[in-house]
CSV table of N, CA and C in Angstrom, one decimal:
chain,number,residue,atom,x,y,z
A,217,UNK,N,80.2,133.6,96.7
A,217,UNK,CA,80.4,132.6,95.7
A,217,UNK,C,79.1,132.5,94.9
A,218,UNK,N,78.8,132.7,93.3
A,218,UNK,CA,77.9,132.2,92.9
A,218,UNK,C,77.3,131.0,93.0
A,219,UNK,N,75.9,131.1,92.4
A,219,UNK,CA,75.1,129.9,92.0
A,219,UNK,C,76.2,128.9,91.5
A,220,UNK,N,76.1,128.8,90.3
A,220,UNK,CA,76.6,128.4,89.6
A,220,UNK,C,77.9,127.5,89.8
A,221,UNK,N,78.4,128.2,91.0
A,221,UNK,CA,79.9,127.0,91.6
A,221,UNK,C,79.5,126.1,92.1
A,222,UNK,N,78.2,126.1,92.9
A,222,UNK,CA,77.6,125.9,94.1
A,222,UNK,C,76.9,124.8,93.3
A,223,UNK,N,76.2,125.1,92.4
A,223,UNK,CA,75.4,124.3,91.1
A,223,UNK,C,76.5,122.8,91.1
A,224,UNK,N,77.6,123.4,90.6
A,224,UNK,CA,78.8,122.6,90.3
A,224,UNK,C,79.0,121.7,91.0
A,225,UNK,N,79.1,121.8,92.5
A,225,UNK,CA,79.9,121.7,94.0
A,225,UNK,C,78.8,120.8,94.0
A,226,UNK,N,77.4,120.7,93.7
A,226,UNK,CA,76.2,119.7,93.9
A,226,UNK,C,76.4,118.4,93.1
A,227,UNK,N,76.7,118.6,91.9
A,227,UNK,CA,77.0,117.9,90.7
A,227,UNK,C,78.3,117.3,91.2
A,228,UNK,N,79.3,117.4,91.5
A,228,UNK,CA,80.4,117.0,91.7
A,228,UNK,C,79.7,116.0,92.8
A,229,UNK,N,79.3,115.9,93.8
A,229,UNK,CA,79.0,115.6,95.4
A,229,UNK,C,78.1,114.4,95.1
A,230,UNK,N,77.5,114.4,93.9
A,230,UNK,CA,76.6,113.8,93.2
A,230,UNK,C,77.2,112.8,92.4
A,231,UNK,N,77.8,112.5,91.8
A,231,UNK,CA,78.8,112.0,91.4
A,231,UNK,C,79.9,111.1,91.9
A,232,UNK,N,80.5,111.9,93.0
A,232,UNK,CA,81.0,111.7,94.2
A,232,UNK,C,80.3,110.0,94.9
A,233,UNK,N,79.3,110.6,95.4
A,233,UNK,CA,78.0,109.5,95.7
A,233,UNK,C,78.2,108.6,95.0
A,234,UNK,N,77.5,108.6,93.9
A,234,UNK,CA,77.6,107.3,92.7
A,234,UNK,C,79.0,106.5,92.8
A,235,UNK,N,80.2,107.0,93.1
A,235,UNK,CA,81.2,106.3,93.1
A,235,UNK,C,82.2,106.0,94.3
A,236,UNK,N,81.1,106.4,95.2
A,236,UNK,CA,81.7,106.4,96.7
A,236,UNK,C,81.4,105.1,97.2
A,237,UNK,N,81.6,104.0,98.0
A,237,UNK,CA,81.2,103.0,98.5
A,237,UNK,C,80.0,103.6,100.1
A,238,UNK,N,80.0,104.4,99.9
A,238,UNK,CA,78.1,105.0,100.7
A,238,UNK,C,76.9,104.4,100.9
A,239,UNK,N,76.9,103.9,99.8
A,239,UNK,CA,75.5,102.9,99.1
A,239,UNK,C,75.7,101.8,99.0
A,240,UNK,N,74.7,100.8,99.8
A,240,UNK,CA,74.5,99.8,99.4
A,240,UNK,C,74.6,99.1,98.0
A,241,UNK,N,74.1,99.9,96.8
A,241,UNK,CA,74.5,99.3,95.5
A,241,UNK,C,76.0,99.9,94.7
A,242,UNK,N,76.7,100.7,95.1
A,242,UNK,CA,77.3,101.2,94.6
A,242,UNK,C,78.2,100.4,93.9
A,243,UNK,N,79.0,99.7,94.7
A,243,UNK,CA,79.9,98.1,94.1
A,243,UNK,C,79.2,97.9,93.6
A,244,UNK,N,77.7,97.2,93.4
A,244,UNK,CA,77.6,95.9,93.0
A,244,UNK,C,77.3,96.8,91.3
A,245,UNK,N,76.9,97.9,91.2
A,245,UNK,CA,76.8,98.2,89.7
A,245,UNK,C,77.1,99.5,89.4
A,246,UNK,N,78.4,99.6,90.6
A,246,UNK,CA,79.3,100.9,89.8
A,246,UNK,C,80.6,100.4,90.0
A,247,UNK,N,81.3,100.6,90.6
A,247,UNK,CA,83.1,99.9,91.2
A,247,UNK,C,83.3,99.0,90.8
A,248,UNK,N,82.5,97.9,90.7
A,248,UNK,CA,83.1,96.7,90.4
A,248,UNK,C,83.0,96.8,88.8
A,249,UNK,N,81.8,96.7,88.5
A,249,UNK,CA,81.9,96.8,86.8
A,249,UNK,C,83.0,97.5,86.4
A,250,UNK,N,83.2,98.6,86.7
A,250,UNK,CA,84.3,99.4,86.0
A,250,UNK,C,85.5,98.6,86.4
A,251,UNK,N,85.4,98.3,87.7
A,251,UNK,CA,87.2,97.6,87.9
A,251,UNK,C,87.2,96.4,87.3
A,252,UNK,N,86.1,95.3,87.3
A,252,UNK,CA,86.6,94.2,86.3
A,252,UNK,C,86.4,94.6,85.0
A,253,UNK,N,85.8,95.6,84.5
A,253,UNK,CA,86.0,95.7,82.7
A,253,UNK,C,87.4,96.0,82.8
A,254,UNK,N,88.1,97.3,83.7
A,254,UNK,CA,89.3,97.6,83.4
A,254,UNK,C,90.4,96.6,83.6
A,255,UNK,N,89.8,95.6,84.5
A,255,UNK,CA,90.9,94.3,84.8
A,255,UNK,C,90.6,93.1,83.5
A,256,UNK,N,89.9,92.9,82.9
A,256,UNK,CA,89.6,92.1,81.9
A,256,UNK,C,90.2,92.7,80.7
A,257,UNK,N,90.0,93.3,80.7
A,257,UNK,CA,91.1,94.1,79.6
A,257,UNK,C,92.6,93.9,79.5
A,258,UNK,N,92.9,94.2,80.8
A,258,UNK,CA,94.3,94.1,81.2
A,258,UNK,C,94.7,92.9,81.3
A,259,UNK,N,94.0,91.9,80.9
A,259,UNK,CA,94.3,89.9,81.2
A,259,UNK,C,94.7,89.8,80.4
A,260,UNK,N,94.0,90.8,79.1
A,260,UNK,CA,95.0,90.2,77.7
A,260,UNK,C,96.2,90.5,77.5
A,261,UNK,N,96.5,91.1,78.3
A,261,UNK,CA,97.7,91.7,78.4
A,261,UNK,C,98.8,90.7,78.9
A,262,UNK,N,98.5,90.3,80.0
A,262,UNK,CA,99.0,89.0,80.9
A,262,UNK,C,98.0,89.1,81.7
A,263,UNK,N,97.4,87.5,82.0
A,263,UNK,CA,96.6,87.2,83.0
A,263,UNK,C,96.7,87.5,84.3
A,264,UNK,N,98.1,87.6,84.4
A,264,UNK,CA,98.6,88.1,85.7
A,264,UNK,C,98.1,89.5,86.5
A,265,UNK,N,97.8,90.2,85.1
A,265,UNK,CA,97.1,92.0,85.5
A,265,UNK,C,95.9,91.7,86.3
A,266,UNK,N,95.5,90.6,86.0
A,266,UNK,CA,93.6,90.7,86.3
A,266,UNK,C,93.8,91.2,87.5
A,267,UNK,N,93.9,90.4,88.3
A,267,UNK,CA,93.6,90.6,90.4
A,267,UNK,C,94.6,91.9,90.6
A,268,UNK,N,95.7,92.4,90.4
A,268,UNK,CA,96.2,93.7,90.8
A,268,UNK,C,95.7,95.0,90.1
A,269,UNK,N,95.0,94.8,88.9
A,269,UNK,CA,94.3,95.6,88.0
A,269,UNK,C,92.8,96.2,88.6
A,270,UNK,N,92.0,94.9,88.9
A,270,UNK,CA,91.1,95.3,89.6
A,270,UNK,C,91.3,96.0,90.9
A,271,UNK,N,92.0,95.6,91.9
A,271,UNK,CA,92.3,96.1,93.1
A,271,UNK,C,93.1,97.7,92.8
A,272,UNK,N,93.4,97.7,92.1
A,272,UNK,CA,93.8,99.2,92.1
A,272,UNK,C,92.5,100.2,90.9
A,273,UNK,N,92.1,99.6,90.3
A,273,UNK,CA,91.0,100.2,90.2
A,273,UNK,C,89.8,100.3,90.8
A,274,UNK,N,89.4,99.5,91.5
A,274,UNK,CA,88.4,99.1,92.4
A,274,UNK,C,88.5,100.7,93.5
A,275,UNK,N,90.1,100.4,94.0
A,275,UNK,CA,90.2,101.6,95.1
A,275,UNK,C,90.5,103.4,94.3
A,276,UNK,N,90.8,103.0,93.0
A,276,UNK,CA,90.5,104.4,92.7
A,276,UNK,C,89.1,104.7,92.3
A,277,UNK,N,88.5,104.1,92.0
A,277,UNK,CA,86.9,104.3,91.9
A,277,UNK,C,86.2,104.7,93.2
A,278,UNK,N,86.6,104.1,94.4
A,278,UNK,CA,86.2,104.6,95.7
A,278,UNK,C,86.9,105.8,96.0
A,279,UNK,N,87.8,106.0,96.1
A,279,UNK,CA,89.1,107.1,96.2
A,279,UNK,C,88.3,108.2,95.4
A,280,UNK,N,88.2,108.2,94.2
A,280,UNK,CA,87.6,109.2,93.4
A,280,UNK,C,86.2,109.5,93.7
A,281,UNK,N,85.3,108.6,94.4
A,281,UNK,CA,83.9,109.1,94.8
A,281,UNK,C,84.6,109.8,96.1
A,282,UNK,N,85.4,109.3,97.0
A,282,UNK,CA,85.0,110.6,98.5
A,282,UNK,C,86.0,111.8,98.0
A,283,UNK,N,86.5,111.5,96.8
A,283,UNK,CA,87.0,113.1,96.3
A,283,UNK,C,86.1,114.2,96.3
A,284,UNK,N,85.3,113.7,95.0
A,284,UNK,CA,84.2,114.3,94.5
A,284,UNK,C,83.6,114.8,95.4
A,285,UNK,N,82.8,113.9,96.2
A,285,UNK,CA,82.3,114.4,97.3
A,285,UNK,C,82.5,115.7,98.5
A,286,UNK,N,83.6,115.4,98.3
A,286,UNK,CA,84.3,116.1,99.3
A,286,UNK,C,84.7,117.2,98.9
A,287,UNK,N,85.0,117.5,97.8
A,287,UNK,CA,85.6,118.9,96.8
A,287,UNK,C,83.8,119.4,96.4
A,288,UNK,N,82.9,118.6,96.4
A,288,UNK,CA,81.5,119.4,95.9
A,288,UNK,C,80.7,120.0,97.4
A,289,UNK,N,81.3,119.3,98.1
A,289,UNK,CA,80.7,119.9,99.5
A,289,UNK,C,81.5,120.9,99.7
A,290,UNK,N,83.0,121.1,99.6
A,290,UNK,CA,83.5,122.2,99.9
A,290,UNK,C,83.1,123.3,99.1
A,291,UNK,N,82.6,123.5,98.1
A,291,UNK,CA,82.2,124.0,97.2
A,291,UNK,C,80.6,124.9,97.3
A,292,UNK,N,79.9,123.6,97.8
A,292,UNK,CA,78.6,123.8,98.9
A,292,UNK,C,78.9,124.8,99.8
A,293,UNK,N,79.2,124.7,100.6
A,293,UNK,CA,79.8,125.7,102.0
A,293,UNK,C,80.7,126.6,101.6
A,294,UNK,N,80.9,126.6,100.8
A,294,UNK,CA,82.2,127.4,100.7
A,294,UNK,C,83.3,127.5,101.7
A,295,UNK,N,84.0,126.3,102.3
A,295,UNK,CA,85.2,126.3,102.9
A,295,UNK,C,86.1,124.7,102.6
A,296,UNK,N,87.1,124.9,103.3
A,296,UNK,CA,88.2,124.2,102.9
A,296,UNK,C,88.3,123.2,103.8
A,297,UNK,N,89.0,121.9,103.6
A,297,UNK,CA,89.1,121.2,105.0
A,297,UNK,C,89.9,119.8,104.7
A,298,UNK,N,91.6,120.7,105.5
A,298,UNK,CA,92.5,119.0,105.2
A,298,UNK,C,92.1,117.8,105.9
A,299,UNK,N,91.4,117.8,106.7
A,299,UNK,CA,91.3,116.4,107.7
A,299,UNK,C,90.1,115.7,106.7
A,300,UNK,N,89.5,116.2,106.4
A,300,UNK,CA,87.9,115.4,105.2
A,300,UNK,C,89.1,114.3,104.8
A,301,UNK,N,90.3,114.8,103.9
A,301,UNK,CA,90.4,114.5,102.8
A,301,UNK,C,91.6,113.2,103.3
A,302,UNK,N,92.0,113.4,104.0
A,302,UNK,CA,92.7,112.3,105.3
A,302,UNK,C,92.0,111.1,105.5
A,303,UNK,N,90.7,111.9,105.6
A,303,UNK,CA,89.3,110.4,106.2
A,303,UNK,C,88.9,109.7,105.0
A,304,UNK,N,88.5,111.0,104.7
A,304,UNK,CA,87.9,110.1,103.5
A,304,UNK,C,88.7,108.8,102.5
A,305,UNK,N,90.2,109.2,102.6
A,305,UNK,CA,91.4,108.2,102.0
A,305,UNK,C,91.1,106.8,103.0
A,306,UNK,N,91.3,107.2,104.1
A,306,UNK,CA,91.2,105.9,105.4
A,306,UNK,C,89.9,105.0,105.2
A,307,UNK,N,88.7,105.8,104.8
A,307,UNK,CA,87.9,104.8,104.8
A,307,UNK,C,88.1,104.2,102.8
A,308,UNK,N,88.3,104.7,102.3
A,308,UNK,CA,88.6,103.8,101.1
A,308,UNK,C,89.7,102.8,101.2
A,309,UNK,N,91.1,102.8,101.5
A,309,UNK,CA,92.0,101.8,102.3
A,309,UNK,C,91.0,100.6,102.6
A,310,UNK,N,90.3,101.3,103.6
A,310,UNK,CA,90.0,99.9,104.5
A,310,UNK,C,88.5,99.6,103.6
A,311,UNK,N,87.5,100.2,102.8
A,311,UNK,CA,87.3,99.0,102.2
A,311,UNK,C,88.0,98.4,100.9
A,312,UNK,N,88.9,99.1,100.2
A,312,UNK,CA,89.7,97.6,100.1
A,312,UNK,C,90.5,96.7,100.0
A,313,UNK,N,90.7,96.9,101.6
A,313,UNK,CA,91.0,95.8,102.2
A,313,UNK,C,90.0,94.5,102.7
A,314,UNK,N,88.9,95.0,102.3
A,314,UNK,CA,87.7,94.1,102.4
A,314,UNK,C,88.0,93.4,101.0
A,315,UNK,N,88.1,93.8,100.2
A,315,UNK,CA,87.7,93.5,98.7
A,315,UNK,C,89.0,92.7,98.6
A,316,UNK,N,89.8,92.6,99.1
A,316,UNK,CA,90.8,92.2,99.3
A,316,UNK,C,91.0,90.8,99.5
A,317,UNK,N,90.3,90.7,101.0
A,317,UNK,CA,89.9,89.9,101.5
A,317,UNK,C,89.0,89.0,100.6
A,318,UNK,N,88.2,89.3,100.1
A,318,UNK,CA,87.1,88.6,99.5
A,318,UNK,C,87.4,87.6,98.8
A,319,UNK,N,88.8,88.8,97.6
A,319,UNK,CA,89.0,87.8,96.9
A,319,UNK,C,90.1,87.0,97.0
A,320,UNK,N,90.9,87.1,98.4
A,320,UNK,CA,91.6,86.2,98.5
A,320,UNK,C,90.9,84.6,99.3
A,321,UNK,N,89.4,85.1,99.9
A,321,UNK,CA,88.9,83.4,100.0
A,321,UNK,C,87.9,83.2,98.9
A,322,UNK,N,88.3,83.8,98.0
A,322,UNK,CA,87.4,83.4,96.6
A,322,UNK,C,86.0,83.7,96.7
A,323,UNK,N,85.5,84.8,97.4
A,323,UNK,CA,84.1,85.2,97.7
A,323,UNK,C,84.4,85.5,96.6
A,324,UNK,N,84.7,86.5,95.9
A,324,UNK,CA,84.9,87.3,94.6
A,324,UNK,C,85.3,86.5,93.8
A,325,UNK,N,85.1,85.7,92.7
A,325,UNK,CA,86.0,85.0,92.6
A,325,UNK,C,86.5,85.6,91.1
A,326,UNK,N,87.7,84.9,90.8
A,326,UNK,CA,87.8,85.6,89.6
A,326,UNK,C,87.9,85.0,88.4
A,327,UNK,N,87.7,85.4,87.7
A,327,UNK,CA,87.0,84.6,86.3
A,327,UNK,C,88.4,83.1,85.7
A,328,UNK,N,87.6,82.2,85.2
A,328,UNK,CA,88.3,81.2,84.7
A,328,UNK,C,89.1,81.7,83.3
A,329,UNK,N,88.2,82.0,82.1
A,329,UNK,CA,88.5,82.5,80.9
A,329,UNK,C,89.7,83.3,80.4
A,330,UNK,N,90.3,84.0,81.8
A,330,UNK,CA,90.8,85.1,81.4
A,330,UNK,C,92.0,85.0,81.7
């Protein structure tokens, strides 16, 4: 395999990171921003979008970092592997189902305005 995939496979894994719930700051100023801009948007639509908008964006934002991740490491090493991609889905589910939680006892709460 060249550099250059491998280059890629780093970049990807990197990325990955940034939008994986891994980190400590990741929510607070990558997932969520994106999932409430994309849910605040969608209010105007019907207010009703907000809370199912966010939550499904929120988990594709997680979802899409242990992709990345996961496809730049395989890329890294150069091999394949169905079970990563099984796990990595389980642990996004369950957090959010945290996020879930939050905002059903109003830890999160969700905007009045909108």
């Amino acid at each position: 395999m060249g550099l250059g995939k491998k280059i890629f496979g780093a970049y990807l894994a990197v990325i990955g990171f940034i939008l994986s719930p891994l980190s400590w700051w990741n929510d607070l100023f990558v997932n969520i921003p994106i999932a409430y801009a994309f849910a605040y948007l969608s209010a105007f639509i019907s207010r009703s979008l907000f809370v199912p908008m966010f939550l499904i964006i929120y988990l594709l934002t997680n979802v899409a970092g242990f992709m990345l991740m996961h496809k730049g490491a395989e890329q890294i090493a150069e091999k394949e592997s169905r079970w990563g991609m099984l796990e990595s889905l389980a642990v996004s589910v369950f957090y959010m189902i945290i996020v879930i939680l939050l905002m059903l006892f109003e830890i999160v709460p969700i905007p009045e305005g909108v």
